[in-house]
Amino acid sequence: MSDANPHPATALPDPASALTPAPREAIRVENVTCAYGRNVVLRDVSLTVQTGEILVILGGSGCGKSTLLKHIIGLETPRSGKVYIDGQNLTDAQGAARRNILAGFGVAYQSGALFGSMTVLQNVMLPLQEYTPLDAPARELVARLKLRQVDLEQYADYLPSELSGGMQKRAAIARALALDPGILFLDEPSAGLDPITSGELDALIIRLSRVLGLTFVVVTHELASIYAIADRAIMLDKSVKGILAQGKPADLRDHATDPRVTRFFNRGAV
Amino acid sequence: MPAASTALPPIASLELRRDDAGAVLYISGRLDAPGSAQIWPQARQLVHGEIRVDASAVTYCDGAGLALLYDVIQRGATVEHLPDRYATLLAQLDPTTPLKTAPAVVSPPFLIGLGQRALAAWQQLYQAIAFIGELSAAVALVLRNPRQLRLGETLLHCAKAGADALPIVALVSFLLGVILAFQSAIPMRQFGAELFVANLVGLALVRELAPLITAVLLAGRTGAAFAAEIGTMKVNEEINALVTLGLEPVRFLVLPRVLAVTLMAPLLTVLAEVIGIFGAALVLLTFNIPLMTSAGQVMDTVGFTDYIGGLAKATFFGFGVAAIGCLRGLSTGAGASAVGNSTTRAVVSAIVMLVVTDGLFAVAFFYLGW
Ligand SMILES: Nc1ncnc2c1ncn2[C@@H]1O[C@H](COP(=O)(O)OP(=O)(O)OP(=O)(O)O)[C@@H](O)[C@H]1O
Ligand SMILES: [Mg+2]
């Protein structure tokens, strides 16, 4: 967000966003506690994401990044707290209202999660078929161009099981992008991708955010990717069970006081 | 910008106008999915061959709109004056390059198809034979060195396939005994021969029905579970992980399961026989035949060879059901639907196997004079 705060690498909730008047909130997470059974993974997490912003969530393996994502997108119900998507309360929404909110965002899961019985093309066409009035040839063309964007044009008619791990990942991203939804959640999109493909994916994310105003929440460990795309980064930590620091990646790297943050941005050195 | 198209309150619109340089197609409005859907059919009609498309009045253009513009460009149009930010998105899609699609798969001519199917059938048979070989090798290994058997796993499967199946086997065999007794008692009574219903039901259950019904239940309960479990492991590359760890899947996964079911099938069959005969005796009680009399009749009719023959069949059935379940699991293809296919095929082939081998047993017993 803004550079107003010289030490943004402090803590909860982003002070800049409270001061800036206009931009709409795409996501608001209020005091959410995430737990599996008795295992509390995150406690009292609050954050907001502005429309058009690219937020990166980072942190060590097992600190609860995927868990936070699952709670934001409504796959898991928070133990306490609320999640608002585009101003609507997702946590308490039911039935048609809930489906409406869900249609407003796309998700690419850490494991791909393509439908195994459908070809890659059919996977990408499925949301178009369910949510748009486009006719069949138009849907197919939209889907094939999405696949061209992730460089899978020639593999449209393959089954997911016939693709490599990284290719499945890219196909999943194409499916998440199919509707150009207002908000996109990507869980480690570049894990398993080579640096060139990963760079192209970063460029695609930035273009979509700048031109179409899409909001992104991206979980990633790739430092290069974090510097390239993040408007703001949030670092989670296991020991505090919550947000350790947040701010622009460069500020976090240069000004963070917490050694855990500095270590992360200097690749474990220090 | 054309102040045209007042008719509809459209999201997006198309208008064909002519100027000195020829025809120009004006696209305006929001090119999101609903907007593009409105004008796409018309665009297909209007654009074939070279034409200029003026997109200066496009106010928004996402993936659907870009696909529409791509489509008209592929049909020969040149898109002009598209607002810069959308133009960068369009340029990135490389709109002048046609889509590369894989050539459609043509189904092979009849003879080749026949050959391929024969080959596939042969490979399946080969697989089954190889599987039996591997299983025998694993058995031989365990006989020489019993500690190679995973005893805990075997006992677990005994509990799952045997103990957990007690209620369903009891329920079905009780019902079977009751139905058999009731349906045969009515006609038999006309001849005053209700007493012999016990002989009939006892013999039918011990020789045929108890082993068969137990095996069918095992196929649906346990064989299917084996296929699904091992199939999922195959899909998740867990089988590959076993192989690279130097653990043969047949010894590690298959042997405990097959052994467990082979042991449990005759025990369940004994239960089915007892409960089925008990059900029949209850029915006969309503025909004024005391329980002890029915029991005596059964003891007199059912010989030792009948009993042993039934149990031998049950043992073989149990082995077959478990082995087929595991084999289907191991030959699972890729993807979630492949697991479903394997499970279905495990149950179907197990039942076919039961029918065929039951026939063979009947012939064998006939010649043995049992
Ligand atoms: N379905 C689940 N049931 C119980 N506990 C879970 C479940 N999923 C995750 N956890 C626990 O929650 C914690 C956080 O897991 P999570 O998957 O969110 O980590 P992550 O930050 O995404 O890690 P990674 O970078 O490795 O993907 C872990 O301690 C894990 O054991
Ligand atoms: Mg994760």
XYZ file of C-alpha atoms in Angstrom, chain B residues 24-25 49 104 136 149 152 180 200 217 282 295 341 359 362:
15
model
C -16.336 -0.505 -41.100
C -17.772 -2.520 -38.226
C -12.951 -11.878 -45.101
C -8.872 -35.258 -33.913
C 2.403 -67.666 -5.454
C 4.062 -61.758 6.470
C -0.914 -56.928 12.024
C -36.697 -70.988 1.266
C -34.193 -79.454 1.453
C -21.492 -60.236 -0.002
C -38.382 -71.036 12.926
C -32.356 -80.163 13.591
C -14.114 -48.274 -13.051
C -20.443 -74.651 -12.098
C -20.707 -78.902 -9.345
